[in-house]
Amino acid sequence: EAGVVQSPRYKIIEKKQPVAFWCNPISGHNTLYWYLQNLGQGPELLIRYENEEAVDDSQLPKDRFSAERLKGVDSTLKIQPAELGDSAVYLCASSPQGMMGEQYFGPGTRLTVT
Amino acid sequence: AQSVAQPEDQVNVAEGNPLTVKCTYSVSGNPYLFWYVQYPNRGLQFLLKYITGDNLVKGSYGFEAEFNKSQTSFHLKKPSALVSDSALYFCAVRDGNAGNMLTFGGGTRLMVKP
């Protein structure tokens, strides 16, 4: 089966510019996650969706970050405006309904803000 | 609050020797424990999990992990290391009694030398 797809893989932007990341989860996976991973650190959850509903977004900096998951499939994470400190890898993951099992991660988008 | 500690930033081992990557956790309820591996420029890949049952869990690529409730540990092990095992390893925990948030450790880089 196809894995989690993310695009773009790399993005370089100037500070104050907007940027968007796209994720297509594994078919049939109801739960979708966006994580932020800084260099040499573990992933940190930004937001979790159960179908279309964002059920855990407490770690999302809502002043500049937004996310959506229309129709409960693909998801987009946006930053506007980007800051230098946003440079990181943004990972998308999905899992079947319920959290007993493992999460399946995409390759990530490496964002560099200059 | 739940947390994970990986006390070693890097583990070095010779090919063919056994390896251990350490992980300790803290949760208020029952722990669900996971190990993931990350190769360069790739997303995290699931290795194994402990939910309940036998304390020794076997996973992908010959890896196994031992759940020790009294020591709140979940160390990753392999009897004979391969050069191709060189990667970044992350331990993660979820509180089985409360919520669906997965908390990752900071990661341990495993270097297997020929």
PDB file of C-alpha atoms in Angstrom, chain B residues 4-114:
ATOM      1  CA  VAL B   4      10.315   9.827  27.925  1.00  0.00           C
ATOM      2  CA  ALA B   5      14.046   9.929  28.559  1.00  0.00           C
ATOM      3  CA  GLN B   6      16.731   8.550  26.305  1.00  0.00           C
ATOM      4  CA  PRO B   7      19.866   9.112  28.358  1.00  0.00           C
ATOM      5  CA  GLU B   8      22.380   8.470  25.572  1.00  0.00           C
ATOM      6  CA  ASP B   9      22.738  10.864  22.654  1.00  0.00           C
ATOM      7  CA  GLN B  10      24.824   8.292  20.801  1.00  0.00           C
ATOM      8  CA  VAL B  11      25.609   4.601  21.108  1.00  0.00           C
ATOM      9  CA  ASN B  12      28.602   3.099  19.344  1.00  0.00           C
ATOM     10  CA  VAL B  13      28.884  -0.637  18.744  1.00  0.00           C
ATOM     11  CA  ALA B  14      30.941  -2.909  16.526  1.00  0.00           C
ATOM     12  CA  GLU B  15      29.199  -4.938  13.867  1.00  0.00           C
ATOM     13  CA  GLY B  16      28.229  -8.363  15.174  1.00  0.00           C
ATOM     14  CA  ASN B  17      28.124  -7.239  18.809  1.00  0.00           C
ATOM     15  CA  PRO B  18      24.893  -6.924  20.784  1.00  0.00           C
ATOM     16  CA  LEU B  19      23.371  -3.472  21.106  1.00  0.00           C
ATOM     17  CA  THR B  20      21.155  -1.774  23.673  1.00  0.00           C
ATOM     18  CA  VAL B  21      19.472   1.614  23.352  1.00  0.00           C
ATOM     19  CA  LYS B  22      18.025   2.809  26.634  1.00  0.00           C
ATOM     20  CA  CYS B  23      14.634   4.350  27.321  1.00  0.00           C
ATOM     21  CA  THR B  24      12.824   5.224  30.528  1.00  0.00           C
ATOM     22  CA  TYR B  25       9.333   6.655  30.774  1.00  0.00           C
ATOM     23  CA  SER B  26       6.890   8.306  33.122  1.00  0.00           C
ATOM     24  CA  VAL B  27       3.096   8.074  32.885  1.00  0.00           C
ATOM     25  CA  SER B  28       0.352   8.176  35.466  1.00  0.00           C
ATOM     26  CA  GLY B  29      -1.629   5.312  33.938  1.00  0.00           C
ATOM     27  CA  ASN B  30      -0.770   2.203  31.960  1.00  0.00           C
ATOM     28  CA  PRO B  31       2.041   2.798  29.476  1.00  0.00           C
ATOM     29  CA  TYR B  32       1.790   2.079  25.769  1.00  0.00           C
ATOM     30  CA  LEU B  33       5.394   2.056  24.539  1.00  0.00           C
ATOM     31  CA  PHE B  34       6.852   2.313  21.043  1.00  0.00           C
ATOM     32  CA  TRP B  35      10.201   2.349  19.270  1.00  0.00           C
ATOM     33  CA  TYR B  36      10.704   4.114  15.962  1.00  0.00           C
ATOM     34  CA  VAL B  37      13.761   4.381  13.715  1.00  0.00           C
ATOM     35  CA  GLN B  38      14.637   7.291  11.436  1.00  0.00           C
ATOM     36  CA  TYR B  39      17.065   7.047   8.548  1.00  0.00           C
ATOM     37  CA  PRO B  40      18.522  10.233   6.981  1.00  0.00           C
ATOM     38  CA  ASN B  41      15.942  12.331   5.126  1.00  0.00           C
ATOM     39  CA  ARG B  42      13.225   9.809   5.900  1.00  0.00           C
ATOM     40  CA  GLY B  43      10.207   9.800   8.167  1.00  0.00           C
ATOM     41  CA  LEU B  44      10.000   7.730  11.320  1.00  0.00           C
ATOM     42  CA  GLN B  45       9.485   4.014  10.829  1.00  0.00           C
ATOM     43  CA  PHE B  46       7.720   1.820  13.378  1.00  0.00           C
ATOM     44  CA  LEU B  47       9.846  -0.943  14.939  1.00  0.00           C
ATOM     45  CA  LEU B  48       7.821  -2.434  17.767  1.00  0.00           C
ATOM     46  CA  LYS B  49       5.326  -1.716  20.530  1.00  0.00           C
ATOM     47  CA  TYR B  50       4.295  -2.856  23.976  1.00  0.00           C
ATOM     48  CA  ILE B  51       0.637  -2.591  24.919  1.00  0.00           C
ATOM     49  CA  THR B  52       0.107  -5.529  27.244  1.00  0.00           C
ATOM     50  CA  GLY B  53       1.199  -9.144  27.648  1.00  0.00           C
ATOM     51  CA  ASP B  54       4.729 -10.519  27.476  1.00  0.00           C
ATOM     52  CA  ASN B  55       7.384  -8.143  28.695  1.00  0.00           C
ATOM     53  CA  LEU B  56       9.707  -9.108  25.822  1.00  0.00           C
ATOM     54  CA  VAL B  57       8.448  -7.702  22.547  1.00  0.00           C
ATOM     55  CA  LYS B  58       9.874  -8.680  19.173  1.00  0.00           C
ATOM     56  CA  GLY B  59       9.780  -6.309  16.233  1.00  0.00           C
ATOM     57  CA  SER B  60      11.134  -5.586  12.783  1.00  0.00           C
ATOM     58  CA  TYR B  61      14.696  -6.219  11.579  1.00  0.00           C
ATOM     59  CA  GLY B  62      15.583  -8.496  14.514  1.00  0.00           C
ATOM     60  CA  PHE B  63      15.012  -5.846  17.175  1.00  0.00           C
ATOM     61  CA  GLU B  64      13.358  -6.568  20.488  1.00  0.00           C
ATOM     62  CA  ALA B  65      12.568  -4.567  23.603  1.00  0.00           C
ATOM     63  CA  GLU B  66      11.983  -5.485  27.205  1.00  0.00           C
ATOM     64  CA  PHE B  67       9.312  -3.778  29.266  1.00  0.00           C
ATOM     65  CA  ASN B  68      10.317  -3.437  32.921  1.00  0.00           C
ATOM     66  CA  LYS B  69       7.536  -1.961  35.002  1.00  0.00           C
ATOM     67  CA  SER B  70       9.512  -1.649  38.241  1.00  0.00           C
ATOM     68  CA  GLN B  71      12.304   0.261  36.507  1.00  0.00           C
ATOM     69  CA  THR B  72       9.903   2.085  34.141  1.00  0.00           C
ATOM     70  CA  SER B  73      12.175   1.138  31.277  1.00  0.00           C
ATOM     71  CA  PHE B  74      11.728  -0.102  27.726  1.00  0.00           C
ATOM     72  CA  HIS B  75      15.223  -0.704  26.353  1.00  0.00           C
ATOM     73  CA  LEU B  76      15.713  -1.629  22.707  1.00  0.00           C
ATOM     74  CA  LYS B  77      18.023  -4.554  21.990  1.00  0.00           C
ATOM     75  CA  LYS B  78      19.465  -6.587  19.158  1.00  0.00           C
ATOM     76  CA  PRO B  79      21.712  -9.647  19.566  1.00  0.00           C
ATOM     77  CA  SER B  80      23.985  -8.865  16.617  1.00  0.00           C
ATOM     78  CA  ALA B  81      24.294  -5.351  15.173  1.00  0.00           C
ATOM     79  CA  LEU B  82      24.564  -4.597  11.460  1.00  0.00           C
ATOM     80  CA  VAL B  83      26.167  -1.547   9.853  1.00  0.00           C
ATOM     81  CA  SER B  84      22.783  -0.897   8.234  1.00  0.00           C
ATOM     82  CA  ASP B  85      21.242  -0.493  11.705  1.00  0.00           C
ATOM     83  CA  SER B  86      23.017   2.857  12.000  1.00  0.00           C
ATOM     84  CA  ALA B  87      20.236   5.417  12.367  1.00  0.00           C
ATOM     85  CA  LEU B  88      18.370   7.607  14.850  1.00  0.00           C
ATOM     86  CA  TYR B  89      16.137   5.725  17.292  1.00  0.00           C
ATOM     87  CA  PHE B  90      13.191   7.221  19.150  1.00  0.00           C
ATOM     88  CA  CYS B  91      11.288   5.822  22.093  1.00  0.00           C
ATOM     89  CA  ALA B  92       7.708   7.014  22.601  1.00  0.00           C
ATOM     90  CA  VAL B  93       5.028   6.596  25.251  1.00  0.00           C
ATOM     91  CA  ARG B  94       1.315   7.077  25.488  1.00  0.00           C
ATOM     92  CA  ASP B  95      -0.733   7.021  28.653  1.00  0.00           C
ATOM     93  CA  GLY B  96      -3.226   4.211  28.026  1.00  0.00           C
ATOM     94  CA  ASN B  97      -5.649   5.617  30.572  1.00  0.00           C
ATOM     95  CA  ALA B  98      -5.763   9.202  29.425  1.00  0.00           C
ATOM     96  CA  GLY B  99      -5.861  10.746  25.975  1.00  0.00           C
ATOM     97  CA  ASN B 100      -4.144   9.859  22.737  1.00  0.00           C
ATOM     98  CA  MET B 101      -1.011  11.962  22.862  1.00  0.00           C
ATOM     99  CA  LEU B 102       2.231  10.236  21.934  1.00  0.00           C
ATOM    100  CA  THR B 103       5.322  11.717  23.591  1.00  0.00           C
ATOM    101  CA  PHE B 104       8.714  11.066  22.001  1.00  0.00           C
ATOM    102  CA  GLY B 105      12.128  10.978  23.574  1.00  0.00           C
ATOM    103  CA  GLY B 106      14.961  13.076  22.235  1.00  0.00           C
ATOM    104  CA  GLY B 107      16.415  10.237  20.200  1.00  0.00           C
ATOM    105  CA  THR B 108      19.608   8.175  20.304  1.00  0.00           C
ATOM    106  CA  ARG B 109      21.959   7.932  17.369  1.00  0.00           C
ATOM    107  CA  LEU B 110      23.218   4.391  16.854  1.00  0.00           C
ATOM    108  CA  MET B 111      26.539   4.030  15.067  1.00  0.00           C
ATOM    109  CA  VAL B 112      27.544   0.506  14.060  1.00  0.00           C
ATOM    110  CA  LYS B 113      31.120   0.264  12.853  1.00  0.00           C
ATOM    111  CA  PRO B 114      32.422  -2.505  10.594  1.00  0.00           C
TER     112      PRO B 114
END
